[in-house]
């Protein structure tokens, strides 16, 4: 007999089923025992009565014991559970040893440090499964949208010799007799694939930043949703493309994760249009509107700047995200296409006070790219194969990357990005 | 005006379009020039005539120059191209500098070493794009199948402190003040997620093996298609599940990649049933049927064994894949569920002479797992958080992993696994 998932029970009234999962709660009332059983689709109430051996077994169960129940599905009088299973037999598949280190029902809160140390117990809380279901939907929506637009999914190496965002903040790998690094992004490779005629590529994979700071918004290993596309006019094509993609991703979460959103107390708002501001305008807003003279010479946006510009678009456009375009070249990587002497065709998407995505038109001309490397203090010889590719027919192109954990964090109103990573890696955390 | 893809042109007869791509070939016949233009969807013939400036420009084009063409779609008299575009204007978006190091049309073959060194030029060959389209379809089919069966897509860390397949063959990472490793597989994490109540998870991600040998079937960084599921009876549930999954993946390639398969001269054969043999039977076949006495004490299958058993099922079952179950525990990792004293509930899928997938039921009992670690010479203290998880309600479970590049290689009859990796990493190759 195949296991029935909890969420399918309401359609099986009167039928015999086998369900299996974890004992979420046990409530014994004399000869009657209620077991709340949990599987990956939800909770179910199991009623045990009549048979004294079965009642005895049910009373002996501990929270998180793993059991299998055969029984009949019937309507329930409980408010929480529309149906329940009246047990005919119970098999214990595994017993918990020495108790679970955290309260799985979520009644007793633990601090994040403890939760991450005992992450398996922590992830048992239905709230956490909901977070990662939303994340999976975001990722899947990203992929569906791109596949429909003839993007090809690719997998590029994470063991590399190239630095993409500058030479610092790389994790070193001992690669046989050589030294290599973990990729900061698939930048070099997704560009080379566009040039190789793949034209439109996307990749969902890990990216690595050996940043020493420990904040609520940084991970040292994160999931990057990357795209790169050829034959764009300029970065505005990318911004418009990303606007529609982001709206599609939000819509997908709203449509397919209503149960999860409810459980998490989160609401999705889908903007009609995402406002587009230019960096000089943003600076003006910070300096003039917020009267913060210290931003007069700013060459980048800091945390406070990102938060204030979100506040500004909330008050002036009624939305909680904004594209900021034309960042100064000084704060952007070497491959950024210049807009003029000072600014680059590079943009961020800021969502509820946090940069969740960065993109740009890239330089596609060999000589200009070489010069920009030198200007940034990089040695073109260190990028030999990458640079060579630009002699072989590079179309105008560009792309962007969305941080999966950042997007999840902001969408769900989580306070710490670690909550949006199953097993986060940070400055001090390599385990579990 | 938006770029039209080559494959959409046949439905736009008589219409004005903008196409863009790479100059694949140029053929000048006096005042008439034919340009074969390539984009990610295919080739198109562009006809240039009449306007002397346009003809002059067309004659000046080099292979792989990047151009944009506006013109009218009309029926073509060429056999290869059902329609052609009569150019009204041509813009050169980028010129090739100094020629492309490899012949992109595929007329002149180069050895694989040269091809991988100049990989961007090599990937321009339509044959290569076809290989990675098939790979993308395999990956996407894998994902679709699992999503429909309530598996959750997850992303687990690749920077780890645990060895899953034994201590050797790990790449070392300098992680701030600590030493970490690149994950050999998501084994530890996908199991912990099943135990955490995610119940059914899959991951598409990189796995790392610091193997020093350099063969046509090994990569040091590869894409692993991993699943893990709870509440199985034993490994047979997994074998049957994988059989259906593999058939679905092959079917998807057959249905959605007919153009690519034709270009690659590959044929997909979908077995009605994949035969299931047990390791002792396989040994018997090698010893008795093939008269190879040296396999009498074999504890694992080697390359020749995999090839012969494929030959055997081809001759006896008319199929080119086979599951081999019950491998000796001695040749399998510590987490393998024992079948008896000697054998484990662990299986391989062998496809055209190569192991493309390995799976097993896992041990879900804390004490047994601890003992097996010690038996294999591992220190349970090194697996602290993993082992702790088994005290917290581990259901019977198991899973398997499919090597994306191996599957691609065998399906398409490629001679070297490096052809199935965009930018392969091997013993001596870190670039591009």
mmCIF file with all atom_site columns, N, CA, C and O in Angstrom, chain A residues 3 7-8 22 40 94 97 124 140 143 147 150 153 158-159 175 189 199 221 391-394 425-426, chain B residues 3 7-8 22 40 94 97 124 140 143 147 150 153 158-159 175 189 199 221 391-394 425-426:
data_model
loop_
_atom_site.group_PDB
_atom_site.id
_atom_site.type_symbol
_atom_site.label_atom_id
_atom_site.label_alt_id
_atom_site.label_comp_id
_atom_site.label_asym_id
_atom_site.label_entity_id
_atom_site.label_seq_id
_atom_site.pdbx_PDB_ins_code
_atom_site.Cartn_x
_atom_site.Cartn_y
_atom_site.Cartn_z
_atom_site.occupancy
_atom_site.B_iso_or_equiv
_atom_site.pdbx_formal_charge
_atom_site.auth_seq_id
_atom_site.auth_comp_id
_atom_site.auth_asym_id
_atom_site.auth_atom_id
_atom_site.pdbx_PDB_model_num
ATOM 1   N N  . UNK A 1 3   ? 2.003  5.153  0.490   1.00 0.00 ? 3   UNK A N  1
ATOM 2   C CA . UNK A 1 3   ? 1.787  6.224  1.460   1.00 0.00 ? 3   UNK A CA 1
ATOM 3   C C  . UNK A 1 3   ? 0.935  7.338  0.840   1.00 0.00 ? 3   UNK A C  1
ATOM 4   O O  . UNK A 1 3   ? 1.200  7.788  -0.275  1.00 0.00 ? 3   UNK A O  1
ATOM 5   N N  . UNK A 1 7   ? -2.009 16.140 2.619   1.00 0.00 ? 7   UNK A N  1
ATOM 6   C CA . UNK A 1 7   ? -2.856 17.108 1.905   1.00 0.00 ? 7   UNK A CA 1
ATOM 7   C C  . UNK A 1 7   ? -3.849 16.432 0.970   1.00 0.00 ? 7   UNK A C  1
ATOM 8   O O  . UNK A 1 7   ? -4.777 17.065 0.498   1.00 0.00 ? 7   UNK A O  1
ATOM 9   N N  . UNK A 1 8   ? -3.657 15.131 0.696   1.00 0.00 ? 8   UNK A N  1
ATOM 10  C CA . UNK A 1 8   ? -4.598 14.431 -0.181  1.00 0.00 ? 8   UNK A CA 1
ATOM 11  C C  . UNK A 1 8   ? -5.741 13.766 0.587   1.00 0.00 ? 8   UNK A C  1
ATOM 12  O O  . UNK A 1 8   ? -6.679 13.243 -0.029  1.00 0.00 ? 8   UNK A O  1
ATOM 13  N N  . UNK A 1 22  ? 6.062  12.207 11.166  1.00 0.00 ? 22  UNK A N  1
ATOM 14  C CA . UNK A 1 22  ? 6.638  12.462 12.482  1.00 0.00 ? 22  UNK A CA 1
ATOM 15  C C  . UNK A 1 22  ? 5.533  12.815 13.482  1.00 0.00 ? 22  UNK A C  1
ATOM 16  O O  . UNK A 1 22  ? 4.607  13.576 13.136  1.00 0.00 ? 22  UNK A O  1
ATOM 17  N N  . UNK A 1 40  ? 5.565  16.019 4.842   1.00 0.00 ? 40  UNK A N  1
ATOM 18  C CA . UNK A 1 40  ? 6.040  17.227 4.153   1.00 0.00 ? 40  UNK A CA 1
ATOM 19  C C  . UNK A 1 40  ? 4.903  18.050 3.552   1.00 0.00 ? 40  UNK A C  1
ATOM 20  O O  . UNK A 1 40  ? 5.135  19.150 3.063   1.00 0.00 ? 40  UNK A O  1
ATOM 21  N N  . UNK A 1 94  ? 10.872 4.456  13.672  1.00 0.00 ? 94  UNK A N  1
ATOM 22  C CA . UNK A 1 94  ? 12.097 4.852  14.376  1.00 0.00 ? 94  UNK A CA 1
ATOM 23  C C  . UNK A 1 94  ? 11.712 5.659  15.604  1.00 0.00 ? 94  UNK A C  1
ATOM 24  O O  . UNK A 1 94  ? 10.760 6.439  15.570  1.00 0.00 ? 94  UNK A O  1
ATOM 25  N N  . UNK A 1 97  ? 15.844 9.393  20.135  1.00 0.00 ? 97  UNK A N  1
ATOM 26  C CA . UNK A 1 97  ? 16.740 9.043  21.236  1.00 0.00 ? 97  UNK A CA 1
ATOM 27  C C  . UNK A 1 97  ? 17.080 10.308 22.026  1.00 0.00 ? 97  UNK A C  1
ATOM 28  O O  . UNK A 1 97  ? 17.676 11.247 21.499  1.00 0.00 ? 97  UNK A O  1
ATOM 29  N N  . UNK A 1 124 ? 12.622 21.272 11.194  1.00 0.00 ? 124 UNK A N  1
ATOM 30  C CA . UNK A 1 124 ? 11.383 20.510 11.372  1.00 0.00 ? 124 UNK A CA 1
ATOM 31  C C  . UNK A 1 124 ? 10.179 21.424 11.589  1.00 0.00 ? 124 UNK A C  1
ATOM 32  O O  . UNK A 1 124 ? 9.036  20.997 11.375  1.00 0.00 ? 124 UNK A O  1
ATOM 33  N N  . UNK A 1 140 ? 12.159 28.309 -9.258  1.00 0.00 ? 140 UNK A N  1
ATOM 34  C CA . UNK A 1 140 ? 11.510 27.626 -10.369 1.00 0.00 ? 140 UNK A CA 1
ATOM 35  C C  . UNK A 1 140 ? 10.834 28.616 -11.319 1.00 0.00 ? 140 UNK A C  1
ATOM 36  O O  . UNK A 1 140 ? 10.838 28.430 -12.533 1.00 0.00 ? 140 UNK A O  1
ATOM 37  N N  . UNK A 1 143 ? 13.381 30.172 -13.562 1.00 0.00 ? 143 UNK A N  1
ATOM 38  C CA . UNK A 1 143 ? 13.760 29.222 -14.608 1.00 0.00 ? 143 UNK A CA 1
ATOM 39  C C  . UNK A 1 143 ? 12.680 29.097 -15.687 1.00 0.00 ? 143 UNK A C  1
ATOM 40  O O  . UNK A 1 143 ? 12.979 29.120 -16.878 1.00 0.00 ? 143 UNK A O  1
ATOM 41  N N  . UNK A 1 147 ? 13.253 29.905 -19.624 1.00 0.00 ? 147 UNK A N  1
ATOM 42  C CA . UNK A 1 147 ? 13.130 28.807 -20.590 1.00 0.00 ? 147 UNK A CA 1
ATOM 43  C C  . UNK A 1 147 ? 12.156 29.164 -21.705 1.00 0.00 ? 147 UNK A C  1
ATOM 44  O O  . UNK A 1 147 ? 12.390 28.873 -22.872 1.00 0.00 ? 147 UNK A O  1
ATOM 45  N N  . UNK A 1 150 ? 13.634 31.234 -24.505 1.00 0.00 ? 150 UNK A N  1
ATOM 46  C CA . UNK A 1 150 ? 14.750 30.599 -25.230 1.00 0.00 ? 150 UNK A CA 1
ATOM 47  C C  . UNK A 1 150 ? 16.107 30.747 -24.570 1.00 0.00 ? 150 UNK A C  1
ATOM 48  O O  . UNK A 1 150 ? 17.133 30.727 -25.248 1.00 0.00 ? 150 UNK A O  1
ATOM 49  N N  . UNK A 1 153 ? 19.756 26.663 -19.958 1.00 0.00 ? 153 UNK A N  1
ATOM 50  C CA . UNK A 1 153 ? 20.332 26.495 -18.620 1.00 0.00 ? 153 UNK A CA 1
ATOM 51  C C  . UNK A 1 153 ? 21.726 25.901 -18.748 1.00 0.00 ? 153 UNK A C  1
ATOM 52  O O  . UNK A 1 153 ? 21.935 24.912 -19.444 1.00 0.00 ? 153 UNK A O  1
ATOM 53  N N  . UNK A 1 158 ? 32.958 26.255 -10.851 1.00 0.00 ? 158 UNK A N  1
ATOM 54  C CA . UNK A 1 158 ? 33.095 27.087 -9.652  1.00 0.00 ? 158 UNK A CA 1
ATOM 55  C C  . UNK A 1 158 ? 34.541 27.120 -9.188  1.00 0.00 ? 158 UNK A C  1
ATOM 56  O O  . UNK A 1 158 ? 34.901 27.930 -8.339  1.00 0.00 ? 158 UNK A O  1
ATOM 57  N N  . UNK A 1 159 ? 35.354 26.212 -9.701  1.00 0.00 ? 159 UNK A N  1
ATOM 58  C CA . UNK A 1 159 ? 36.798 26.252 -9.423  1.00 0.00 ? 159 UNK A CA 1
ATOM 59  C C  . UNK A 1 159 ? 37.438 27.009 -10.570 1.00 0.00 ? 159 UNK A C  1
ATOM 60  O O  . UNK A 1 159 ? 37.392 26.564 -11.722 1.00 0.00 ? 159 UNK A O  1
ATOM 61  N N  . UNK A 1 175 ? 44.277 22.938 -5.747  1.00 0.00 ? 175 UNK A N  1
ATOM 62  C CA . UNK A 1 175 ? 43.845 22.109 -6.871  1.00 0.00 ? 175 UNK A CA 1
ATOM 63  C C  . UNK A 1 175 ? 45.054 21.325 -7.387  1.00 0.00 ? 175 UNK A C  1
ATOM 64  O O  . UNK A 1 175 ? 45.814 21.806 -8.209  1.00 0.00 ? 175 UNK A O  1
ATOM 65  N N  . UNK A 1 189 ? 32.142 33.188 -17.355 1.00 0.00 ? 189 UNK A N  1
ATOM 66  C CA . UNK A 1 189 ? 31.671 32.045 -18.126 1.00 0.00 ? 189 UNK A CA 1
ATOM 67  C C  . UNK A 1 189 ? 30.370 32.314 -18.847 1.00 0.00 ? 189 UNK A C  1
ATOM 68  O O  . UNK A 1 189 ? 30.180 31.906 -19.984 1.00 0.00 ? 189 UNK A O  1
ATOM 69  N N  . UNK A 1 199 ? 24.024 32.713 -26.801 1.00 0.00 ? 199 UNK A N  1
ATOM 70  C CA . UNK A 1 199 ? 23.196 33.917 -26.918 1.00 0.00 ? 199 UNK A CA 1
ATOM 71  C C  . UNK A 1 199 ? 22.394 34.279 -25.676 1.00 0.00 ? 199 UNK A C  1
ATOM 72  O O  . UNK A 1 199 ? 22.397 35.427 -25.251 1.00 0.00 ? 199 UNK A O  1
ATOM 73  N N  . UNK A 1 221 ? 28.613 31.806 1.089   1.00 0.00 ? 221 UNK A N  1
ATOM 74  C CA . UNK A 1 221 ? 28.233 30.929 -0.021  1.00 0.00 ? 221 UNK A CA 1
ATOM 75  C C  . UNK A 1 221 ? 26.749 31.168 -0.253  1.00 0.00 ? 221 UNK A C  1
ATOM 76  O O  . UNK A 1 221 ? 25.957 31.009 0.678   1.00 0.00 ? 221 UNK A O  1
ATOM 77  N N  . UNK A 1 391 ? 37.828 38.720 -29.122 1.00 0.00 ? 391 UNK A N  1
ATOM 78  C CA . UNK A 1 391 ? 38.307 38.896 -30.497 1.00 0.00 ? 391 UNK A CA 1
ATOM 79  C C  . UNK A 1 391 ? 37.504 38.056 -31.472 1.00 0.00 ? 391 UNK A C  1
ATOM 80  O O  . UNK A 1 391 ? 37.680 38.175 -32.679 1.00 0.00 ? 391 UNK A O  1
ATOM 81  N N  . UNK A 1 392 ? 36.657 37.170 -30.949 1.00 0.00 ? 392 UNK A N  1
ATOM 82  C CA . UNK A 1 392 ? 36.054 36.132 -31.790 1.00 0.00 ? 392 UNK A CA 1
ATOM 83  C C  . UNK A 1 392 ? 34.572 36.325 -32.074 1.00 0.00 ? 392 UNK A C  1
ATOM 84  O O  . UNK A 1 392 ? 33.842 35.380 -32.342 1.00 0.00 ? 392 UNK A O  1
ATOM 85  N N  . UNK A 1 393 ? 34.125 37.589 -31.969 1.00 0.00 ? 393 UNK A N  1
ATOM 86  C CA . UNK A 1 393 ? 32.732 37.845 -32.320 1.00 0.00 ? 393 UNK A CA 1
ATOM 87  C C  . UNK A 1 393 ? 31.829 38.025 -31.121 1.00 0.00 ? 393 UNK A C  1
ATOM 88  O O  . UNK A 1 393 ? 30.871 37.278 -30.932 1.00 0.00 ? 393 UNK A O  1
ATOM 89  N N  . UNK A 1 394 ? 32.126 39.027 -30.301 1.00 0.00 ? 394 UNK A N  1
ATOM 90  C CA . UNK A 1 394 ? 31.308 39.291 -29.122 1.00 0.00 ? 394 UNK A CA 1
ATOM 91  C C  . UNK A 1 394 ? 30.191 40.260 -29.479 1.00 0.00 ? 394 UNK A C  1
ATOM 92  O O  . UNK A 1 394 ? 30.454 41.393 -29.882 1.00 0.00 ? 394 UNK A O  1
ATOM 93  N N  . UNK A 1 425 ? 26.600 29.341 5.435   1.00 0.00 ? 425 UNK A N  1
ATOM 94  C CA . UNK A 1 425 ? 28.037 29.450 5.627   1.00 0.00 ? 425 UNK A CA 1
ATOM 95  C C  . UNK A 1 425 ? 28.368 30.908 5.884   1.00 0.00 ? 425 UNK A C  1
ATOM 96  O O  . UNK A 1 425 ? 28.068 31.774 5.049   1.00 0.00 ? 425 UNK A O  1
ATOM 97  N N  . UNK A 1 426 ? 28.931 31.179 7.047   1.00 0.00 ? 426 UNK A N  1
ATOM 98  C CA . UNK A 1 426 ? 29.365 32.543 7.319   1.00 0.00 ? 426 UNK A CA 1
ATOM 99  C C  . UNK A 1 426 ? 30.750 32.510 7.951   1.00 0.00 ? 426 UNK A C  1
ATOM 100 O O  . UNK A 1 426 ? 31.365 31.446 8.062   1.00 0.00 ? 426 UNK A O  1
ATOM 101 N N  . UNK B 2 3   ? 14.487 41.733 -32.215 1.00 0.00 ? 3   UNK B N  1
ATOM 102 C CA . UNK B 2 3   ? 15.188 40.687 -32.968 1.00 0.00 ? 3   UNK B CA 1
ATOM 103 C C  . UNK B 2 3   ? 14.279 39.467 -33.147 1.00 0.00 ? 3   UNK B C  1
ATOM 104 O O  . UNK B 2 3   ? 13.659 38.990 -32.201 1.00 0.00 ? 3   UNK B O  1
ATOM 105 N N  . UNK B 2 7   ? 14.648 30.496 -36.106 1.00 0.00 ? 7   UNK B N  1
ATOM 106 C CA . UNK B 2 7   ? 13.658 29.420 -36.222 1.00 0.00 ? 7   UNK B CA 1
ATOM 107 C C  . UNK B 2 7   ? 12.225 29.940 -36.375 1.00 0.00 ? 7   UNK B C  1
ATOM 108 O O  . UNK B 2 7   ? 11.335 29.181 -36.726 1.00 0.00 ? 7   UNK B O  1
ATOM 109 N N  . UNK B 2 8   ? 12.013 31.227 -36.121 1.00 0.00 ? 8   UNK B N  1
ATOM 110 C CA . UNK B 2 8   ? 10.667 31.786 -36.292 1.00 0.00 ? 8   UNK B CA 1
ATOM 111 C C  . UNK B 2 8   ? 10.431 32.355 -37.679 1.00 0.00 ? 8   UNK B C  1
ATOM 112 O O  . UNK B 2 8   ? 9.302  32.739 -38.021 1.00 0.00 ? 8   UNK B O  1
ATOM 113 N N  . UNK B 2 22  ? 25.903 35.690 -35.868 1.00 0.00 ? 22  UNK B N  1
ATOM 114 C CA . UNK B 2 22  ? 27.297 35.558 -36.286 1.00 0.00 ? 22  UNK B CA 1
ATOM 115 C C  . UNK B 2 22  ? 27.363 35.141 -37.758 1.00 0.00 ? 22  UNK B C  1
ATOM 116 O O  . UNK B 2 22  ? 26.583 34.280 -38.194 1.00 0.00 ? 22  UNK B O  1
ATOM 117 N N  . UNK B 2 40  ? 21.242 31.523 -31.888 1.00 0.00 ? 40  UNK B N  1
ATOM 118 C CA . UNK B 2 40  ? 21.170 30.343 -31.011 1.00 0.00 ? 40  UNK B CA 1
ATOM 119 C C  . UNK B 2 40  ? 20.067 29.380 -31.430 1.00 0.00 ? 40  UNK B C  1
ATOM 120 O O  . UNK B 2 40  ? 19.997 28.277 -30.897 1.00 0.00 ? 40  UNK B O  1
ATOM 121 N N  . UNK B 2 94  ? 30.076 44.037 -34.290 1.00 0.00 ? 94  UNK B N  1
ATOM 122 C CA . UNK B 2 94  ? 31.442 43.807 -33.804 1.00 0.00 ? 94  UNK B CA 1
ATOM 123 C C  . UNK B 2 94  ? 32.212 43.015 -34.862 1.00 0.00 ? 94  UNK B C  1
ATOM 124 O O  . UNK B 2 94  ? 31.655 42.155 -35.519 1.00 0.00 ? 94  UNK B O  1
ATOM 125 N N  . UNK B 2 97  ? 38.699 39.977 -34.546 1.00 0.00 ? 97  UNK B N  1
ATOM 126 C CA . UNK B 2 97  ? 40.073 40.477 -34.620 1.00 0.00 ? 97  UNK B CA 1
ATOM 127 C C  . UNK B 2 97  ? 41.017 39.301 -34.835 1.00 0.00 ? 97  UNK B C  1
ATOM 128 O O  . UNK B 2 97  ? 41.113 38.406 -33.987 1.00 0.00 ? 97  UNK B O  1
ATOM 129 N N  . UNK B 2 124 ? 31.162 27.389 -30.512 1.00 0.00 ? 124 UNK B N  1
ATOM 130 C CA . UNK B 2 124 ? 30.400 28.025 -31.594 1.00 0.00 ? 124 UNK B CA 1
ATOM 131 C C  . UNK B 2 124 ? 29.882 27.000 -32.607 1.00 0.00 ? 124 UNK B C  1
ATOM 132 O O  . UNK B 2 124 ? 28.935 27.282 -33.342 1.00 0.00 ? 124 UNK B O  1
ATOM 133 N N  . UNK B 2 140 ? 16.265 19.351 -17.017 1.00 0.00 ? 140 UNK B N  1
ATOM 134 C CA . UNK B 2 140 ? 14.932 19.898 -16.807 1.00 0.00 ? 140 UNK B CA 1
ATOM 135 C C  . UNK B 2 140 ? 13.881 18.794 -16.649 1.00 0.00 ? 140 UNK B C  1
ATOM 136 O O  . UNK B 2 140 ? 12.959 18.924 -15.848 1.00 0.00 ? 140 UNK B O  1
ATOM 137 N N  . UNK B 2 143 ? 14.044 17.424 -13.175 1.00 0.00 ? 143 UNK B N  1
ATOM 138 C CA . UNK B 2 143 ? 13.403 18.347 -12.252 1.00 0.00 ? 143 UNK B CA 1
ATOM 139 C C  . UNK B 2 143 ? 11.872 18.300 -12.357 1.00 0.00 ? 143 UNK B C  1
ATOM 140 O O  . UNK B 2 143 ? 11.173 18.260 -11.353 1.00 0.00 ? 143 UNK B O  1
ATOM 141 N N  . UNK B 2 147 ? 9.384  17.353 -9.313  1.00 0.00 ? 147 UNK B N  1
ATOM 142 C CA . UNK B 2 147 ? 8.460  18.380 -8.813  1.00 0.00 ? 147 UNK B CA 1
ATOM 143 C C  . UNK B 2 147 ? 7.025  17.853 -8.801  1.00 0.00 ? 147 UNK B C  1
ATOM 144 O O  . UNK B 2 147 ? 6.260  18.116 -7.876  1.00 0.00 ? 147 UNK B O  1
ATOM 145 N N  . UNK B 2 150 ? 6.105  15.824 -5.712  1.00 0.00 ? 150 UNK B N  1
ATOM 146 C CA . UNK B 2 150 ? 6.224  16.541 -4.439  1.00 0.00 ? 150 UNK B CA 1
ATOM 147 C C  . UNK B 2 150 ? 7.626  16.584 -3.847  1.00 0.00 ? 150 UNK B C  1
ATOM 148 O O  . UNK B 2 150 ? 7.791  16.682 -2.636  1.00 0.00 ? 150 UNK B O  1
ATOM 149 N N  . UNK B 2 153 ? 13.017 21.266 -4.351  1.00 0.00 ? 153 UNK B N  1
ATOM 150 C CA . UNK B 2 153 ? 14.375 21.569 -4.803  1.00 0.00 ? 153 UNK B CA 1
ATOM 151 C C  . UNK B 2 153 ? 15.124 22.303 -3.701  1.00 0.00 ? 153 UNK B C  1
ATOM 152 O O  . UNK B 2 153 ? 14.621 23.274 -3.146  1.00 0.00 ? 153 UNK B O  1
ATOM 153 N N  . UNK B 2 158 ? 28.411 23.564 -0.463  1.00 0.00 ? 158 UNK B N  1
ATOM 154 C CA . UNK B 2 158 ? 29.489 22.820 -1.120  1.00 0.00 ? 158 UNK B CA 1
ATOM 155 C C  . UNK B 2 158 ? 30.790 22.975 -0.333  1.00 0.00 ? 158 UNK B C  1
ATOM 156 O O  . UNK B 2 158 ? 31.739 22.264 -0.589  1.00 0.00 ? 158 UNK B O  1
ATOM 157 N N  . UNK B 2 159 ? 30.826 23.944 0.566   1.00 0.00 ? 159 UNK B N  1
ATOM 158 C CA . UNK B 2 159 ? 31.975 24.075 1.467   1.00 0.00 ? 159 UNK B CA 1
ATOM 159 C C  . UNK B 2 159 ? 31.617 23.321 2.741   1.00 0.00 ? 159 UNK B C  1
ATOM 160 O O  . UNK B 2 159 ? 30.679 23.702 3.441   1.00 0.00 ? 159 UNK B O  1
ATOM 161 N N  . UNK B 2 175 ? 39.285 28.353 4.454   1.00 0.00 ? 175 UNK B N  1
ATOM 162 C CA . UNK B 2 175 ? 38.070 29.069 4.848   1.00 0.00 ? 175 UNK B CA 1
ATOM 163 C C  . UNK B 2 175 ? 38.393 29.947 6.054   1.00 0.00 ? 175 UNK B C  1
ATOM 164 O O  . UNK B 2 175 ? 38.338 29.492 7.190   1.00 0.00 ? 175 UNK B O  1
ATOM 165 N N  . UNK B 2 189 ? 23.752 16.270 3.531   1.00 0.00 ? 189 UNK B N  1
ATOM 166 C CA . UNK B 2 189 ? 22.736 17.317 3.634   1.00 0.00 ? 189 UNK B CA 1
ATOM 167 C C  . UNK B 2 189 ? 21.374 16.866 3.145   1.00 0.00 ? 189 UNK B C  1
ATOM 168 O O  . UNK B 2 189 ? 20.353 17.205 3.726   1.00 0.00 ? 189 UNK B O  1
ATOM 169 N N  . UNK B 2 199 ? 11.335 15.406 3.648   1.00 0.00 ? 199 UNK B N  1
ATOM 170 C CA . UNK B 2 199 ? 10.839 14.116 3.169   1.00 0.00 ? 199 UNK B CA 1
ATOM 171 C C  . UNK B 2 199 ? 11.296 13.726 1.769   1.00 0.00 ? 199 UNK B C  1
ATOM 172 O O  . UNK B 2 199 ? 11.732 12.619 1.545   1.00 0.00 ? 199 UNK B O  1
ATOM 173 N N  . UNK B 2 221 ? 35.147 18.164 -11.349 1.00 0.00 ? 221 UNK B N  1
ATOM 174 C CA . UNK B 2 221 ? 33.973 18.947 -10.924 1.00 0.00 ? 221 UNK B CA 1
ATOM 175 C C  . UNK B 2 221 ? 32.850 18.545 -11.875 1.00 0.00 ? 221 UNK B C  1
ATOM 176 O O  . UNK B 2 221 ? 33.018 18.658 -13.089 1.00 0.00 ? 221 UNK B O  1
ATOM 177 N N  . UNK B 2 391 ? 19.245 10.821 15.834  1.00 0.00 ? 391 UNK B N  1
ATOM 178 C CA . UNK B 2 391 ? 18.542 10.626 17.108  1.00 0.00 ? 391 UNK B CA 1
ATOM 179 C C  . UNK B 2 391 ? 17.181 11.318 17.110  1.00 0.00 ? 391 UNK B C  1
ATOM 180 O O  . UNK B 2 391 ? 16.407 11.171 18.041  1.00 0.00 ? 391 UNK B O  1
ATOM 181 N N  . UNK B 2 392 ? 16.946 12.149 16.073  1.00 0.00 ? 392 UNK B N  1
ATOM 182 C CA . UNK B 2 392 ? 15.807 13.071 16.135  1.00 0.00 ? 392 UNK B CA 1
ATOM 183 C C  . UNK B 2 392 ? 14.651 12.691 15.219  1.00 0.00 ? 392 UNK B C  1
ATOM 184 O O  . UNK B 2 392 ? 13.862 13.537 14.817  1.00 0.00 ? 392 UNK B O  1
ATOM 185 N N  . UNK B 2 393 ? 14.583 11.403 14.874  1.00 0.00 ? 393 UNK B N  1
ATOM 186 C CA . UNK B 2 393 ? 13.437 10.964 14.082  1.00 0.00 ? 393 UNK B CA 1
ATOM 187 C C  . UNK B 2 393 ? 13.761 10.756 12.627  1.00 0.00 ? 393 UNK B C  1
ATOM 188 O O  . UNK B 2 393 ? 13.189 11.416 11.750  1.00 0.00 ? 393 UNK B O  1
ATOM 189 N N  . UNK B 2 394 ? 14.676 9.823  12.355  1.00 0.00 ? 394 UNK B N  1
ATOM 190 C CA . UNK B 2 394 ? 15.046 9.537  10.962  1.00 0.00 ? 394 UNK B CA 1
ATOM 191 C C  . UNK B 2 394 ? 14.153 8.433  10.416  1.00 0.00 ? 394 UNK B C  1
ATOM 192 O O  . UNK B 2 394 ? 14.141 7.328  10.946  1.00 0.00 ? 394 UNK B O  1
ATOM 193 N N  . UNK B 2 425 ? 36.823 20.603 -15.822 1.00 0.00 ? 425 UNK B N  1
ATOM 194 C CA . UNK B 2 425 ? 37.922 20.663 -14.870 1.00 0.00 ? 425 UNK B CA 1
ATOM 195 C C  . UNK B 2 425 ? 38.482 19.263 -14.729 1.00 0.00 ? 425 UNK B C  1
ATOM 196 O O  . UNK B 2 425 ? 37.762 18.341 -14.361 1.00 0.00 ? 425 UNK B O  1
ATOM 197 N N  . UNK B 2 426 ? 39.748 19.119 -15.062 1.00 0.00 ? 426 UNK B N  1
ATOM 198 C CA . UNK B 2 426 ? 40.386 17.833 -14.842 1.00 0.00 ? 426 UNK B CA 1
ATOM 199 C C  . UNK B 2 426 ? 41.752 18.060 -14.217 1.00 0.00 ? 426 UNK B C  1
ATOM 200 O O  . UNK B 2 426 ? 42.124 19.191 -13.885 1.00 0.00 ? 426 UNK B O  1
#
